[in-house]
Structure formats: C-alpha cells, structure tokens
PDB file of C-alpha atoms in Angstrom:
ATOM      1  CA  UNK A   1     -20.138  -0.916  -3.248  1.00 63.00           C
ATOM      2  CA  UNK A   2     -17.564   1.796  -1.432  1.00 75.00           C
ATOM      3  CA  UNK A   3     -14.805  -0.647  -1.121  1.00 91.00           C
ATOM      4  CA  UNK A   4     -12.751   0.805   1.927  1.00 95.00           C
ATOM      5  CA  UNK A   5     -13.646   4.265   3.613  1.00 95.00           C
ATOM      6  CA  UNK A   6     -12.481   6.134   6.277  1.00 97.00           C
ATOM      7  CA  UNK A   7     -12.971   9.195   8.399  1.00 96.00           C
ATOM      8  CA  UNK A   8     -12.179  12.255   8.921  1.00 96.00           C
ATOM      9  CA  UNK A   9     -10.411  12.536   5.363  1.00 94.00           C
ATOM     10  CA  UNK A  10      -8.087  16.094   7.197  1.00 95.00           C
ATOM     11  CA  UNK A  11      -7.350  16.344  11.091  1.00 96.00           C
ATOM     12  CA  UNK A  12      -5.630  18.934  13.231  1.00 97.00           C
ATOM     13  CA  UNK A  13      -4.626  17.691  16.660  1.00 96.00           C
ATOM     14  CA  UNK A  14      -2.512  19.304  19.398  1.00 97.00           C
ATOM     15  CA  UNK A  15      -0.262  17.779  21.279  1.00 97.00           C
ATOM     16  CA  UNK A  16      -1.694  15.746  23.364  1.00 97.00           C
ATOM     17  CA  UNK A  17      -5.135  15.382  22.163  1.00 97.00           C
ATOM     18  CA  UNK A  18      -6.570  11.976  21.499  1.00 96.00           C
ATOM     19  CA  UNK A  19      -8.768  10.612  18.559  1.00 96.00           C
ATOM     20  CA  UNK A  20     -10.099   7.716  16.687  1.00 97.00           C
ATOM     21  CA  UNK A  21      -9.680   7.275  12.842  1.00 97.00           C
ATOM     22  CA  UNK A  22     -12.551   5.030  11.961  1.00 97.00           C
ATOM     23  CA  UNK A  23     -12.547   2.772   8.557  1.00 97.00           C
ATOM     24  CA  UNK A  24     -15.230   0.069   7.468  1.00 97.00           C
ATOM     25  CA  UNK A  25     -15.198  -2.026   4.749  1.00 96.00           C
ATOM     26  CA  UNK A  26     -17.956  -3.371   2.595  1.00 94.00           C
ATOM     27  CA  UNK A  27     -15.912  -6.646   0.964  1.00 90.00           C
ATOM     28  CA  UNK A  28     -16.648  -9.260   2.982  1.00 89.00           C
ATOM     29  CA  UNK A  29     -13.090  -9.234   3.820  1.00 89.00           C
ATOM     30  CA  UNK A  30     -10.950 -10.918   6.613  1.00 88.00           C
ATOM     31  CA  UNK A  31      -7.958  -9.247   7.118  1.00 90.00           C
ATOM     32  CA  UNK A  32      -7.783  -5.121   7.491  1.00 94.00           C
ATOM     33  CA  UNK A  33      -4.724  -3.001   7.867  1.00 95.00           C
ATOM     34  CA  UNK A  34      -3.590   0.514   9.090  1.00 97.00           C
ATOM     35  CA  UNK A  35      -0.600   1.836   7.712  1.00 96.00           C
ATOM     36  CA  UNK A  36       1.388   5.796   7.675  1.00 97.00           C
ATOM     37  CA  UNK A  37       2.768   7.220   5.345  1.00 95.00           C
ATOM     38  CA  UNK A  38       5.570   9.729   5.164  1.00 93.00           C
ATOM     39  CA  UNK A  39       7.245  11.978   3.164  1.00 85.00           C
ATOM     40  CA  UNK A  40       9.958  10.116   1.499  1.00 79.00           C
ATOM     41  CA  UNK A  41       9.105   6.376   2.625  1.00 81.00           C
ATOM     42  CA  UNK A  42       6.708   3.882   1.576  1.00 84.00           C
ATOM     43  CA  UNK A  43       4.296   2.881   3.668  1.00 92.00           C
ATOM     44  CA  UNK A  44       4.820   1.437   6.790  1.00 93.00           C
ATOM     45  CA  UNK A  45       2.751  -1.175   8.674  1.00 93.00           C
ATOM     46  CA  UNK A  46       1.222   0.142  11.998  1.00 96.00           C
ATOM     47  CA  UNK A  47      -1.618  -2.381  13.622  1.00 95.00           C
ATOM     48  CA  UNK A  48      -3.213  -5.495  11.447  1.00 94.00           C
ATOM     49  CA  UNK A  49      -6.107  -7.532  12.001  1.00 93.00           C
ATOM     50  CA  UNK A  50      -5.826 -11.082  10.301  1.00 87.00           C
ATOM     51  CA  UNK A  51      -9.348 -11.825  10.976  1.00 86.00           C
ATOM     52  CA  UNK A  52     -12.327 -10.703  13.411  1.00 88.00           C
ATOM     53  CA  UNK A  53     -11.264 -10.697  17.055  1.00 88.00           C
ATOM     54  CA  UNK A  54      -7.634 -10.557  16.366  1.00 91.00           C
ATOM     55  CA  UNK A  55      -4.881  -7.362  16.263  1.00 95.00           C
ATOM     56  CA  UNK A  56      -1.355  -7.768  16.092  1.00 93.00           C
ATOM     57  CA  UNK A  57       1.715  -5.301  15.875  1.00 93.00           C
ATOM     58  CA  UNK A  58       3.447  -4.150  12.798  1.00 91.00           C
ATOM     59  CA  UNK A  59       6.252  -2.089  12.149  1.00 89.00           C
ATOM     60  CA  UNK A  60       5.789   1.302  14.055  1.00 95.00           C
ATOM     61  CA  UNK A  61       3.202   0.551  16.448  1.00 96.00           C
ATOM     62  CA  UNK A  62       4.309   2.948  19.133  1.00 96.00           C
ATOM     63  CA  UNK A  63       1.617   5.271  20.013  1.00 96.00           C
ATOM     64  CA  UNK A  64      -1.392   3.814  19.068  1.00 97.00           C
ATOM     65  CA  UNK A  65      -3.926   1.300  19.551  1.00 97.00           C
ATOM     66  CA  UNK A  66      -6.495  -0.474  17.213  1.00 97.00           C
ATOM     67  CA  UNK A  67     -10.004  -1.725  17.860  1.00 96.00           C
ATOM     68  CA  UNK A  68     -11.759  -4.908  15.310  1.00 95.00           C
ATOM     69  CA  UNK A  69     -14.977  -3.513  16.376  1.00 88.00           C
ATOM     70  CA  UNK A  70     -16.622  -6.353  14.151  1.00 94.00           C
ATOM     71  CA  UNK A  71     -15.964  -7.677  10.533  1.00 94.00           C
ATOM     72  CA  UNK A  72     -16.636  -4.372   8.594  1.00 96.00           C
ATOM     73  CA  UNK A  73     -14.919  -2.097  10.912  1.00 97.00           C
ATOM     74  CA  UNK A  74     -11.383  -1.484  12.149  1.00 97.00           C
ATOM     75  CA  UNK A  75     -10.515   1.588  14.003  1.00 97.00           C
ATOM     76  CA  UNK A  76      -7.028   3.069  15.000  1.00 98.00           C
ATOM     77  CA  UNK A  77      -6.557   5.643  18.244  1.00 97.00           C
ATOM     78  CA  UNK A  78      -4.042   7.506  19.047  1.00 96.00           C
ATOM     79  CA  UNK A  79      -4.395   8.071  23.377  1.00 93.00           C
ATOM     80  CA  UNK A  80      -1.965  11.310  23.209  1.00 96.00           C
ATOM     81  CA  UNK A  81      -1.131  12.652  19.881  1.00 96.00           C
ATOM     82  CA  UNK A  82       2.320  13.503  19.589  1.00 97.00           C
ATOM     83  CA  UNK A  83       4.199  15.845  16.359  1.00 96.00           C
ATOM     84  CA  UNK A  84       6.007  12.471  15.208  1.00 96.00           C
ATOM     85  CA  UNK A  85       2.510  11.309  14.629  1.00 97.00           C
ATOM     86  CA  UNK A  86       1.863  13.652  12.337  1.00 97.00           C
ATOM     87  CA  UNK A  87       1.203  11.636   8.656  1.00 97.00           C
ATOM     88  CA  UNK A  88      -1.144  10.444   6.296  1.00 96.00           C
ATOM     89  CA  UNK A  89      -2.960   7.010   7.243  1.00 97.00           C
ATOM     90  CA  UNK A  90      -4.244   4.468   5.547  1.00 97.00           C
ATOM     91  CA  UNK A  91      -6.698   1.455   5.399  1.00 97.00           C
ATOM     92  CA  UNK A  92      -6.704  -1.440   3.548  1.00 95.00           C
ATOM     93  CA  UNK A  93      -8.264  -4.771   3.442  1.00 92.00           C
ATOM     94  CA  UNK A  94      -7.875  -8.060   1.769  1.00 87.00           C
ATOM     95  CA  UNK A  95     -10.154 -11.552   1.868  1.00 74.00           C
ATOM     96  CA  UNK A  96      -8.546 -14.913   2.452  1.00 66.00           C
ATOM     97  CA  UNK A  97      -9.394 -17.868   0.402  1.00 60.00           C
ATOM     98  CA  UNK A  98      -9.376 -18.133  -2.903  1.00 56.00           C
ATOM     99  CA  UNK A  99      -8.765 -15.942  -5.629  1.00 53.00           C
ATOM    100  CA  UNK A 100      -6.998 -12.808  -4.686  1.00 53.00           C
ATOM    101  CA  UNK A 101      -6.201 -13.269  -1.419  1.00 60.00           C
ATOM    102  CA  UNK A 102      -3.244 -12.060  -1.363  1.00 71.00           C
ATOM    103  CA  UNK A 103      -4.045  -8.212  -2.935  1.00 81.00           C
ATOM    104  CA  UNK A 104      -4.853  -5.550  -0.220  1.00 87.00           C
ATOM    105  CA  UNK A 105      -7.507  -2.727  -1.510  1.00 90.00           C
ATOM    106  CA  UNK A 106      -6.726   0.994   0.586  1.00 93.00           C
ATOM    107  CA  UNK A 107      -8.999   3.322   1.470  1.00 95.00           C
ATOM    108  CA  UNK A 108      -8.659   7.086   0.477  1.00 93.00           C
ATOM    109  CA  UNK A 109      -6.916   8.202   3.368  1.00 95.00           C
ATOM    110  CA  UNK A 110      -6.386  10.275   6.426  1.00 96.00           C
ATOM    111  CA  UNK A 111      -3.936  13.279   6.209  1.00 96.00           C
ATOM    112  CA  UNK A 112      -3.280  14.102  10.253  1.00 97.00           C
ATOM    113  CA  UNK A 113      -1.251  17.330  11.251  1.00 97.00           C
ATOM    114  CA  UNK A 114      -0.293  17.502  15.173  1.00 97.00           C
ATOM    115  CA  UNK A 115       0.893  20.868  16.421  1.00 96.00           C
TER     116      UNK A 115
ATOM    117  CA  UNK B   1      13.999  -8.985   6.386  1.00 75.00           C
ATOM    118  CA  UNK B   2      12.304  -8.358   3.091  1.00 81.00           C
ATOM    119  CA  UNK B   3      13.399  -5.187   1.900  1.00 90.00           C
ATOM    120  CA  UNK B   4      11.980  -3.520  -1.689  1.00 94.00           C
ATOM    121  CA  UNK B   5      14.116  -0.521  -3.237  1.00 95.00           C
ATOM    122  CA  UNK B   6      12.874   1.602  -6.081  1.00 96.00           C
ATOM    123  CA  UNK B   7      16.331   3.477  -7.255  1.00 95.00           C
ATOM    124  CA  UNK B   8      15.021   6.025  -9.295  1.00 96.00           C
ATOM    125  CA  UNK B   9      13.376   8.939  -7.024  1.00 94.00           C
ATOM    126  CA  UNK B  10      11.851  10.424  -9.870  1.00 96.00           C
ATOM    127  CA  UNK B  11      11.561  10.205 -13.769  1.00 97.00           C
ATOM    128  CA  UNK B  12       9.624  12.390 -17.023  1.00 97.00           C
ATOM    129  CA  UNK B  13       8.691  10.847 -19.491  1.00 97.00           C
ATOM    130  CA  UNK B  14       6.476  12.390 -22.477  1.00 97.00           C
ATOM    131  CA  UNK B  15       2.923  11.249 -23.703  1.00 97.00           C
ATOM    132  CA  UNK B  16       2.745   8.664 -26.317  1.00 97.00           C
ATOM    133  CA  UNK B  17       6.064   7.135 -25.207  1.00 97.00           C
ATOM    134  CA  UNK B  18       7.527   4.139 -23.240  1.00 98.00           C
ATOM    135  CA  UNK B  19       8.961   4.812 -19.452  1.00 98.00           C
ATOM    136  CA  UNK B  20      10.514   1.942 -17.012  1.00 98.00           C
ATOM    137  CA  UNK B  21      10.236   2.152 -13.558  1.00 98.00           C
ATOM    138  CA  UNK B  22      12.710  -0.123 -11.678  1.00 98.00           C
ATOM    139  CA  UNK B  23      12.412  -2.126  -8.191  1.00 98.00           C
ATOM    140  CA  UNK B  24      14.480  -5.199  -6.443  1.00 97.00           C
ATOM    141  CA  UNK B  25      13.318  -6.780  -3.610  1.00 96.00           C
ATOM    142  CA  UNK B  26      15.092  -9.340  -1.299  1.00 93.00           C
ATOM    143  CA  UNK B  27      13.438 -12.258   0.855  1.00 89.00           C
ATOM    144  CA  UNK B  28      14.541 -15.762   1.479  1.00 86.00           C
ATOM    145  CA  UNK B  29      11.232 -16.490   0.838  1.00 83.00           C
ATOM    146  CA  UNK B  30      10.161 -19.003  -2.049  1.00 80.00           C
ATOM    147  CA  UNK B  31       6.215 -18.242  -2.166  1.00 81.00           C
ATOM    148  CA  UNK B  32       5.875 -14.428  -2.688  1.00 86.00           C
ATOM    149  CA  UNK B  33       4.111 -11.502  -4.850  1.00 88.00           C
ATOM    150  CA  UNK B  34       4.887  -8.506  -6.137  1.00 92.00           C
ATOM    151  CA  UNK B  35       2.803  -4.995  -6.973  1.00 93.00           C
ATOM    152  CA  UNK B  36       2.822  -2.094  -8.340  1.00 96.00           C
ATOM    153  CA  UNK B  37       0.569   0.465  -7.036  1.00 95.00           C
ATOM    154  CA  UNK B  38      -0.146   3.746  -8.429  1.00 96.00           C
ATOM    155  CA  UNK B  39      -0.978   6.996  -5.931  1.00 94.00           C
ATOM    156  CA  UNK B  40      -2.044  10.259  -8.155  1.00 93.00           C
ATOM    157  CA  UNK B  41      -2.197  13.342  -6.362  1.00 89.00           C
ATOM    158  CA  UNK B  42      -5.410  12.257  -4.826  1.00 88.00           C
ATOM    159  CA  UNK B  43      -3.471   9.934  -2.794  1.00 88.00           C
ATOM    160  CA  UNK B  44      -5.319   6.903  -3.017  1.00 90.00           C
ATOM    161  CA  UNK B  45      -3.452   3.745  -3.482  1.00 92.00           C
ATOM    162  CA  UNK B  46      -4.509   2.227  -6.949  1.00 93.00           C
ATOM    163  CA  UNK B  47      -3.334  -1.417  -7.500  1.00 92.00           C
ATOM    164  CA  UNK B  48      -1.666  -1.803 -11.366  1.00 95.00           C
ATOM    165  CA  UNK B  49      -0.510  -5.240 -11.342  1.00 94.00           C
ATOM    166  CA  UNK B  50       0.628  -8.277  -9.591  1.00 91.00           C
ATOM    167  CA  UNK B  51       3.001 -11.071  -9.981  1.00 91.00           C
ATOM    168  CA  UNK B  52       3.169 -14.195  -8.258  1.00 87.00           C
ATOM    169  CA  UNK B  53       6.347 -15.254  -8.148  1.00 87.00           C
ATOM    170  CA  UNK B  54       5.699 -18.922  -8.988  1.00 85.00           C
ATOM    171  CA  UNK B  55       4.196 -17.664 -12.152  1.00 85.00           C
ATOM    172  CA  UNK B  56       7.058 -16.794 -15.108  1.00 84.00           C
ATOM    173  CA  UNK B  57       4.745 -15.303 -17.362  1.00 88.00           C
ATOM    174  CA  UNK B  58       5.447 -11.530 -16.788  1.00 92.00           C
ATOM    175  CA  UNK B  59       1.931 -10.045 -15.655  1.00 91.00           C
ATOM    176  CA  UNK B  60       0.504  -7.576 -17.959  1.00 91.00           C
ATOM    177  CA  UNK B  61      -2.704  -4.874 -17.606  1.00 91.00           C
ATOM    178  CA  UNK B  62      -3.628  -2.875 -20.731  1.00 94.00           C
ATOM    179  CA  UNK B  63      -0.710  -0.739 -21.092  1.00 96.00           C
ATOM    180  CA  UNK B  64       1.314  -2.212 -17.908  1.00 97.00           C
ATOM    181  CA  UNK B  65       3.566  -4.521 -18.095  1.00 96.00           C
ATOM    182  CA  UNK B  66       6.263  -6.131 -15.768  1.00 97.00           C
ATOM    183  CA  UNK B  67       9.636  -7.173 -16.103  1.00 96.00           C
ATOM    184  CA  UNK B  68       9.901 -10.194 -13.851  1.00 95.00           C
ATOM    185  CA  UNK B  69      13.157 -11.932 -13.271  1.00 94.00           C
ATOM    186  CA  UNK B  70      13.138 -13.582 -10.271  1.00 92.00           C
ATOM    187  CA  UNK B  71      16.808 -14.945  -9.793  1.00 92.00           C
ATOM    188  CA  UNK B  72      17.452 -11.048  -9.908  1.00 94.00           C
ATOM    189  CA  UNK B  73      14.971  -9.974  -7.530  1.00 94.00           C
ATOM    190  CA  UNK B  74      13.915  -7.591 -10.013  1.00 96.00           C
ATOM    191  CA  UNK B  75      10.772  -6.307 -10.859  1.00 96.00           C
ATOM    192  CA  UNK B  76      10.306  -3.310 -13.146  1.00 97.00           C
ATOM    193  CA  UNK B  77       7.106  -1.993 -14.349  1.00 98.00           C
ATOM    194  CA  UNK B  78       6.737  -0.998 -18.337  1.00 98.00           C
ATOM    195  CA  UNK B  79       4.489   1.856 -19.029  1.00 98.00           C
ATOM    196  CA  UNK B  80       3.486   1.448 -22.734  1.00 97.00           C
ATOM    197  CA  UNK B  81       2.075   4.706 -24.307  1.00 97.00           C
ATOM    198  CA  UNK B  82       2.096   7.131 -21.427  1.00 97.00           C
ATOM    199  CA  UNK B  83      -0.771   9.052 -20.830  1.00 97.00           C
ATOM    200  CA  UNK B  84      -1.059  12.082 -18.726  1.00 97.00           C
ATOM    201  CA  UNK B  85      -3.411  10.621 -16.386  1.00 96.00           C
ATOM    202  CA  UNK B  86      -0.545   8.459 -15.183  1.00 97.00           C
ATOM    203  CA  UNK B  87       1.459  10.966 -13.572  1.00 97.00           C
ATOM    204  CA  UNK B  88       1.886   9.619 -10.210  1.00 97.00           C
ATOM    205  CA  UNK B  89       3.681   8.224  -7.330  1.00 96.00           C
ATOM    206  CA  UNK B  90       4.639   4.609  -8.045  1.00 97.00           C
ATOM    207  CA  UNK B  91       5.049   2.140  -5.386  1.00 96.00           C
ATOM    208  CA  UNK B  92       6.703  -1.657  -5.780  1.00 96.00           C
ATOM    209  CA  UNK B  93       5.245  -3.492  -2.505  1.00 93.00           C
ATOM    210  CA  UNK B  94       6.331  -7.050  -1.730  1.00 89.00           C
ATOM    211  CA  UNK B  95       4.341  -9.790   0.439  1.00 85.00           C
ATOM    212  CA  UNK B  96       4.774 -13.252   1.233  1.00 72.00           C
ATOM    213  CA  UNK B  97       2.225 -15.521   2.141  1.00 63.00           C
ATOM    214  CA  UNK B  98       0.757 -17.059   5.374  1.00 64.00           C
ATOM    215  CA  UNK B  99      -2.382 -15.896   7.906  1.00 62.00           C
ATOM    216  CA  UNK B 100      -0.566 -11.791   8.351  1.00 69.00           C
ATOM    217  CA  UNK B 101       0.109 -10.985   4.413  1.00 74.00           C
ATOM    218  CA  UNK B 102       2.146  -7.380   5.646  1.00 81.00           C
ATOM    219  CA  UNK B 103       2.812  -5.548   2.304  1.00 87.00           C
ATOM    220  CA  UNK B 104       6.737  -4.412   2.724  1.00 90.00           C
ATOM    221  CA  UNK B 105       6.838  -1.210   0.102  1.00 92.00           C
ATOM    222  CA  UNK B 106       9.998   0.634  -1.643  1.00 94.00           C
ATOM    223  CA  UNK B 107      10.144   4.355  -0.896  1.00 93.00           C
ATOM    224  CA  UNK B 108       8.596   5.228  -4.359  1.00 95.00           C
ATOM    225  CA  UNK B 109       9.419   6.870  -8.034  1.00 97.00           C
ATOM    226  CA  UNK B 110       7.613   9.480  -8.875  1.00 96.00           C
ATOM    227  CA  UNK B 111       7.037   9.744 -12.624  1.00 97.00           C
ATOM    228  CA  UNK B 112       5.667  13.092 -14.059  1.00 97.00           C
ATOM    229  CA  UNK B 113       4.295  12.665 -17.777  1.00 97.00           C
ATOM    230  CA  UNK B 114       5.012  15.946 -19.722  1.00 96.00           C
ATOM    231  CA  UNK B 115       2.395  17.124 -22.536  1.00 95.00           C
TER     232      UNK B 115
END
C-alpha cells in the first residue's frame, strides 16, 4: 500500500516549457488535491477534484490545468512554465463517507525550479 | 474567509522536555476540524492529530496533545517529551465540511529540538 505518489520527485523547467506532474493514489479515495508550497506560507490550494469526473478551482489556480484521468490518478500541467511557478507541489487525497473523511493524506512531493 | 495563524516563526526546545506550539483560526463556521501536521526535512506532510470541533475532549496521540478552546479559536499543540526526531516544520490547517473539504493552513513554526 503506497498511499499517495507522485512524479518526478526534482524538475528543472525553462521558461516556457510545459509539463505534467502525475500523482495516483492507491486508497480508494474520492477526493484528490494539488497544492504549492512556498517559502514562508503554508500551503495553498491550486486545482481539487471532489470526486471522479469533477475539477474545480482553488486558491492560485492561474497557470495551470488538472486532468481526473480516472479514480487513482490526478494530474496537474503547467502549458508554459513561468519563474513564479517555481515551488514545491503537493498531492493529497481523502475518502468521503464515514470515518475519516475529513483527513487529507499528501504525497511526498514535487520540488519544481523554472529558470 | 477562514484564516489560520501560527505566531511563533520558530522555537528550540531541548530533548526530554515540554514545547507548545500555538495557532488561532477564524471561520463563522460551526462544523469544522483542526490539524496539526508535521513536515521533517524530507518534506512530506505527516498528519499528528485532529480535532473536531464538536468534540471538547482535547485530542491526544502518544506524546501529542492539543489545547482546544474553541470560543478562542485557539488550538495549540503540546509536545510531551521532545525527541529529536521531531524537529520539524509544524503546520495548523483548518477545514470545514461539505462535498470540497479545502484545508486552509497557517504559515508554519518551525521547532528545532537541540541534543
């Protein structure tokens, strides 16, 4: 049981560039998130997927689009990478219905560097 | 808006004793919980404990503990008999309930346990 992983784990981009940041769970879970992280500040909310076939905006969606390829898998591109973008991203994941459904599990993470 | 604010940047504590990390949140909401999670220099985001904020038992883990008053909006996190292992980056996160469960997190304290 892996819980939540995602790849690459390190990326260098330049300017411009595009790419996909792929995660999967193994849970059985509903709901999957993708969230930055930045020196300083707490994470922040990017794309979320309440269940299979839905996406919705978060906080700093700007920049990037998300795929909910199927139930396991929930992918997050950025189209033309951009210096602002540059952060560490994360996955997480959480069931609905019964017992805790309200606690989100993260995956290890994605540090991203655009020159 | 729910907003979560950890004071304290950073705090040292030594092994063997008792540290407090502080956080206050503010929502209008009435159905809500609270977490601590833990990130070590590996970065992954470690759950510690949870609150529900009907509950008014404080939630404890082994040698975490919370403070939880809820009139307050205050939230602190006890660390009893610190271990080196639990130098970290702390983060209090806040969600309320319904279908999009968005974790709102404070901007951290990081707490360095000295030998």
């Amino acid at each position: 049981n892996a819980g939540v992983t995602q790849t690459p784990k390190f990326q260098v981009l330049k300017t411009g560039q595009s790419m996909t940041l792929q995660c999967a769970q193994d849970m059985n879970h509903n709901s999957m998130y993708w969230y930055r992280q930045d020196p300083g500040m707490g994470l922040r909310l990017i794309y979320y997927s309440a269940s299979e076939g839905t996406t919705d905006k978060g906080e700093v969606p700007n920049g990037y689009n998300v795929s909910r390829l199927n139930k396991r898998e929930f992918s997050l591109r950025l189209e033309s990478a951009a210096p602002s973008q540059t952060s560490v991203y994360f996955c997480a994941s959480r069931t609905i219905g019964g017992m805790g459904t309200d606690t989100q599990y993260f995956g290890p993470g994605t540090r991203l560097t655009v020159l | 808006a729910q907003t979560v604010t950890q004071s304290q940047p950073e705090m040292s504590v030594q092994e063997a004793e008792t540290v407090t990390l502080s956080c206050t949140y503010d929502t209008s909401e009435s159905n809500y919980y609270l977490f601590w999670y833990k990130q070590p220099p590996s970065r992954q985001m470690i759950l510690v404990i949870r609150q529900e904020a009907y509950k008014q038992q404080n939630a404890t883990e082994n040698r975490f503990s919370v403070n939880f008053q809820k009139a307050a909006k205050s939230f602190s996190l006890k660390i009893s008999d610190s271990q080196l292992g639990d130098t970290a980056m702390y983060f209090c996160a806040f969600v309320y309930g319904g279908a999009t469960n968005k974790l709102i997190f404070g901007t951290g304290t990081l707490l360095a346990v000295q030998p």
